[in-house]
PDB file of C-alpha atoms in Angstrom:
ATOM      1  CA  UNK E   1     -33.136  24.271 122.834  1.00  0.00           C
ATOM      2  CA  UNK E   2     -34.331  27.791 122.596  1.00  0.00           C
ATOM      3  CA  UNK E   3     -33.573  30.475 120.449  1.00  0.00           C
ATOM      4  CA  UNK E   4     -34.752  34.407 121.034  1.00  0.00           C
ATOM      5  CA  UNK E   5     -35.268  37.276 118.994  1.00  0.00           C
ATOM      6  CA  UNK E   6     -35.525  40.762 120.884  1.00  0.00           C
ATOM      7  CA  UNK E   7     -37.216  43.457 119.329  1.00  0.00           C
ATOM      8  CA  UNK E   8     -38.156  46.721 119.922  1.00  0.00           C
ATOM      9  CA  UNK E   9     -35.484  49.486 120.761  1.00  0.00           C
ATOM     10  CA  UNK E  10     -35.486  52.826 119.109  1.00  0.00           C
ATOM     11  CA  UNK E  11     -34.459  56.409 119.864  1.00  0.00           C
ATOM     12  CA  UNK E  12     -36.952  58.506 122.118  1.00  0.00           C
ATOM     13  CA  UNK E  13     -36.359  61.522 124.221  1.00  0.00           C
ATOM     14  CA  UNK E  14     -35.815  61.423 127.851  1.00  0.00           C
ATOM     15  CA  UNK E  15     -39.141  60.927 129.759  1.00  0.00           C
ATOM     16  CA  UNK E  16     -40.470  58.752 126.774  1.00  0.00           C
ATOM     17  CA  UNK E  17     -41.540  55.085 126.607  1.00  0.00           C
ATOM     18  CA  UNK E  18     -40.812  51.870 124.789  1.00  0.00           C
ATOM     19  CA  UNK E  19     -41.265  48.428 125.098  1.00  0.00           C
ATOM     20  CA  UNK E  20     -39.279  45.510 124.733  1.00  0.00           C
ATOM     21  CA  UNK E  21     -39.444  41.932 123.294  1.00  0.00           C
ATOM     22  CA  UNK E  22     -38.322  39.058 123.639  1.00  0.00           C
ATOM     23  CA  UNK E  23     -39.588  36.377 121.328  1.00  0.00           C
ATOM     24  CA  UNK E  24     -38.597  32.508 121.994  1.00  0.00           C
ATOM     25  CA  UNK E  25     -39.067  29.250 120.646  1.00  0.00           C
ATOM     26  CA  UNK E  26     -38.979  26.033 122.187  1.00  0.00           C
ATOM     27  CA  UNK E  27     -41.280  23.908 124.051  1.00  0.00           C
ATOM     28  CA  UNK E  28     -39.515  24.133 127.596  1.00  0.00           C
ATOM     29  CA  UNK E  29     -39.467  27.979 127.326  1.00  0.00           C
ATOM     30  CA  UNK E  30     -42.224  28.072 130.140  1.00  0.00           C
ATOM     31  CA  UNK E  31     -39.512  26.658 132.426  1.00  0.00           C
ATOM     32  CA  UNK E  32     -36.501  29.192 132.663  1.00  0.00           C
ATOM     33  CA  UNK E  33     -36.049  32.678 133.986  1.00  0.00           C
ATOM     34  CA  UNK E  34     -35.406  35.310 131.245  1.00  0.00           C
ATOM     35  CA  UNK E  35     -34.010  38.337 132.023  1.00  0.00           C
ATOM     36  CA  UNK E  36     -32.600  41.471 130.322  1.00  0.00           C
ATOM     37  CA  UNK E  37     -29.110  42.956 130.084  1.00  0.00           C
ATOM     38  CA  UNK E  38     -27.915  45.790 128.653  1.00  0.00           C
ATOM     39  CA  UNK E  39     -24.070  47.190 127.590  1.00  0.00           C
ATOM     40  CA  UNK E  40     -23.364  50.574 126.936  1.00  0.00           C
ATOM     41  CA  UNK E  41     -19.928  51.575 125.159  1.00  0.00           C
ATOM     42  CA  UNK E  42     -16.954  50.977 127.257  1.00  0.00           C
ATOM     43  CA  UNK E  43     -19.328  49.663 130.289  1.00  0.00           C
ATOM     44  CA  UNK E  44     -19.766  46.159 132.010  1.00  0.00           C
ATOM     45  CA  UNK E  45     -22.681  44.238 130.773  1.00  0.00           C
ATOM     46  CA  UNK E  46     -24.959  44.379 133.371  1.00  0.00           C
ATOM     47  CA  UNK E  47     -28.473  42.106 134.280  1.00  0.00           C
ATOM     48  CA  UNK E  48     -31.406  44.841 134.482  1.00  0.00           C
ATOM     49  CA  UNK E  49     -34.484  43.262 134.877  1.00  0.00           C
ATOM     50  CA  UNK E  50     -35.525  39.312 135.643  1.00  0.00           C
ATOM     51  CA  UNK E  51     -38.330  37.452 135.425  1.00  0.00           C
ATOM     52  CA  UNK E  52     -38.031  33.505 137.063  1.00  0.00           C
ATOM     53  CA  UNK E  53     -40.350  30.762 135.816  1.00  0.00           C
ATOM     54  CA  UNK E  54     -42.571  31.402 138.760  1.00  0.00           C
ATOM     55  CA  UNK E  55     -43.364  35.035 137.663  1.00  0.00           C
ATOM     56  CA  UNK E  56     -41.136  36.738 140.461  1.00  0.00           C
ATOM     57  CA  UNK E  57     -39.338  39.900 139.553  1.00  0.00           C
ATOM     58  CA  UNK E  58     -36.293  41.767 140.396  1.00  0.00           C
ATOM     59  CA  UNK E  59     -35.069  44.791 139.204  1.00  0.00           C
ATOM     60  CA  UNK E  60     -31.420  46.975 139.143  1.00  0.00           C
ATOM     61  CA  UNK E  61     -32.261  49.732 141.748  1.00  0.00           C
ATOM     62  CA  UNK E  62     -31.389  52.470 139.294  1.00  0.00           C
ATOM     63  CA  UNK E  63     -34.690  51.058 137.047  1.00  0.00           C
ATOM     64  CA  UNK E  64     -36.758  50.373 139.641  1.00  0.00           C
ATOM     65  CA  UNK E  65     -40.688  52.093 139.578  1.00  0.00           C
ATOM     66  CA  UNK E  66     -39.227  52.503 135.669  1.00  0.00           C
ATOM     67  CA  UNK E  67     -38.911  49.655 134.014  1.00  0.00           C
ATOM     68  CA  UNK E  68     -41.533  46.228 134.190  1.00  0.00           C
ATOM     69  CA  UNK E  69     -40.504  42.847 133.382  1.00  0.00           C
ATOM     70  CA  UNK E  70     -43.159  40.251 132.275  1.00  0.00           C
ATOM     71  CA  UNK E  71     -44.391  37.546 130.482  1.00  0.00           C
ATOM     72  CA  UNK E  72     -46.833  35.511 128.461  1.00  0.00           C
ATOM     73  CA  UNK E  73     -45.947  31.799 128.247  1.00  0.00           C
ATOM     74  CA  UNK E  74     -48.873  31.508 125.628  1.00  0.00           C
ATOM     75  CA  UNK E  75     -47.015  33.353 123.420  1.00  0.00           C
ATOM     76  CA  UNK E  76     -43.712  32.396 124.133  1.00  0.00           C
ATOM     77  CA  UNK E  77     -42.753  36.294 124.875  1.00  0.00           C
ATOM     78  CA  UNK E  78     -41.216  38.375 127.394  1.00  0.00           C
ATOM     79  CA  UNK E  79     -41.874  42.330 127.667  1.00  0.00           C
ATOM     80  CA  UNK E  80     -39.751  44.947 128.985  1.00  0.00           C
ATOM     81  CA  UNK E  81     -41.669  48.008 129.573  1.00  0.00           C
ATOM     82  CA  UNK E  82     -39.610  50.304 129.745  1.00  0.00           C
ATOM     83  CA  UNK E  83     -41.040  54.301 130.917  1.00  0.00           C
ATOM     84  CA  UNK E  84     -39.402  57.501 131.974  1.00  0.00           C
ATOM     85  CA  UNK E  85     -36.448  56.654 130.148  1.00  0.00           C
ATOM     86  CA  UNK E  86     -33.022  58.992 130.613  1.00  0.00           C
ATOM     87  CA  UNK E  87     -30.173  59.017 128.640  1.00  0.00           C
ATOM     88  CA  UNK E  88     -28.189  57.112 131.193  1.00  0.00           C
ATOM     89  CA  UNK E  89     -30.089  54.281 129.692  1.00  0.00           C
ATOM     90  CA  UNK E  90     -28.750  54.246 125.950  1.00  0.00           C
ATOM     91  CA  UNK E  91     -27.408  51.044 125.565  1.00  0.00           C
ATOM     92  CA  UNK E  92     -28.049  47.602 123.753  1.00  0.00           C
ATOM     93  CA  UNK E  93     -30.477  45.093 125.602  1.00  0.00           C
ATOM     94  CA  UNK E  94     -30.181  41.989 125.344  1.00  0.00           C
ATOM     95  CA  UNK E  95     -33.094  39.141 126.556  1.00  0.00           C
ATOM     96  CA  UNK E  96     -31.259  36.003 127.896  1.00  0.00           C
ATOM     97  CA  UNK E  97     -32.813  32.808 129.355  1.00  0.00           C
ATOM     98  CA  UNK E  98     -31.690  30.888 132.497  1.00  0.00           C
ATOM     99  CA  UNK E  99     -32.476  27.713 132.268  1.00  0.00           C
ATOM    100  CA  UNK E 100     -32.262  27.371 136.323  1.00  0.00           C
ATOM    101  CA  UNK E 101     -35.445  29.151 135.989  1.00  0.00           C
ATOM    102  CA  UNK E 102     -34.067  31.736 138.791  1.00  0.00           C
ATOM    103  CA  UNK E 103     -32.507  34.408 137.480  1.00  0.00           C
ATOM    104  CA  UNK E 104     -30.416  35.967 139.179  1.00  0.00           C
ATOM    105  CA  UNK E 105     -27.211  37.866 137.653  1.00  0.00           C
ATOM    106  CA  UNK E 106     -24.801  35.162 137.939  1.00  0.00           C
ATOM    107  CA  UNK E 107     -26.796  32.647 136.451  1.00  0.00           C
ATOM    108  CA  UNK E 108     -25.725  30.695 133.243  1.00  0.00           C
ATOM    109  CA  UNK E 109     -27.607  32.703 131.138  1.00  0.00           C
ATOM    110  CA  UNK E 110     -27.626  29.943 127.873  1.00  0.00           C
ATOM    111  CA  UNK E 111     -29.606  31.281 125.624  1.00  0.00           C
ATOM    112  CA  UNK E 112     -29.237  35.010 124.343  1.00  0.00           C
ATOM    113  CA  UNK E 113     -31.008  37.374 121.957  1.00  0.00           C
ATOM    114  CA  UNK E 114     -29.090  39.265 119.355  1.00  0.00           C
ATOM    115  CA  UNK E 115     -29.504  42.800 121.023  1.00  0.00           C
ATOM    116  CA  UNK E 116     -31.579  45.823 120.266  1.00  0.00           C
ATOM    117  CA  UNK E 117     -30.395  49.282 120.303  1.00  0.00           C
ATOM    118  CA  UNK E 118     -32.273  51.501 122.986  1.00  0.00           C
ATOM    119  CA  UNK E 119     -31.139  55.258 122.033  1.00  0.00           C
ATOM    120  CA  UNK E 120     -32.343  58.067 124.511  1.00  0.00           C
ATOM    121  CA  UNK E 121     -31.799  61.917 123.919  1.00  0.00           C
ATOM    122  CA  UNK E 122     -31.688  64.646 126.313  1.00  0.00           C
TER     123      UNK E 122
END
C-alpha cells in the first residue's frame, strides 16, 4: 500500500554530515514504524535507526549521539540525520516501513526503499 523512495547518500569525509530521506506514499503511512538499514559488502544487513508511529526512537549503539531518526507525517517523509560520520559507516541504507507500527529489528519490514549509497573517506 506504500511505496518509498530514499534519497540522499553521497561521499563525504569522516566527521562530515548528510541527511537522509525517505519519501512515501500512501494514505496509512502515518500508521507504521519506518526505520533504516544499512549493508555494507560482505556484512549482515543490519536495522540502524527506528522511528514507531508514536514518534519513539531507537538507535544501534554504535550510532547513537550520531545519527537522528525523524519524521513529518505532513509530508509523508522520514529523515535520517546523519553527523560525525566514519568510514565504518559506508554502506547502502535502506528506509523500510513496519506496518506493526513498532519497529523493532525483527519486524516484517513490508515495504522497502531502493537504497542509497552513503560513501565515507578517511
Amino acid at each position: 500500500q506504500v511505496q518509498l523512495v530514499d534519497s540522499g547518500g553521497g561521499l563525504v569525509q569522516a566527521g562530515g554530515s548528510l541527511r537522509l530521506s525517505c519519501a512515501a506514499s500512501g494514505r496509512t503511512f502515518s500508521s507504521y514504524a519506518v526505520g533504516w538499514f544499512r549493508q555494507a559488502p560482505g556484512m549482515e544487513r543490519e536495522l540502524v535507526a527506528a522511528i514507531t508511529n508514536g514518534g519513539s526512537t531507537n538507535y544501534l549503539d554504535s550510532v547513537k549521539g550520531r545519527f537522528t531518526i525523524s519524521r513529518d507525517n505532513a509530508k509523508n517523509t522520514v529523515y535520517l540525520q546523519m553527523n560525525s560520520l566514519k568510514p565504518e559507516d559506508t554502506a547502502v541504507y535502506y528506509c523500510a516501513a513496519d506496518p506493526t507500527g513498532i519497529g523493532r529489528p525483527r519486524s516484517p519490514y513490508a515495504y522497502w526503499g531502493q537504497g542509497t549509497q552513503v560513501t565515507v573517506s578517511s
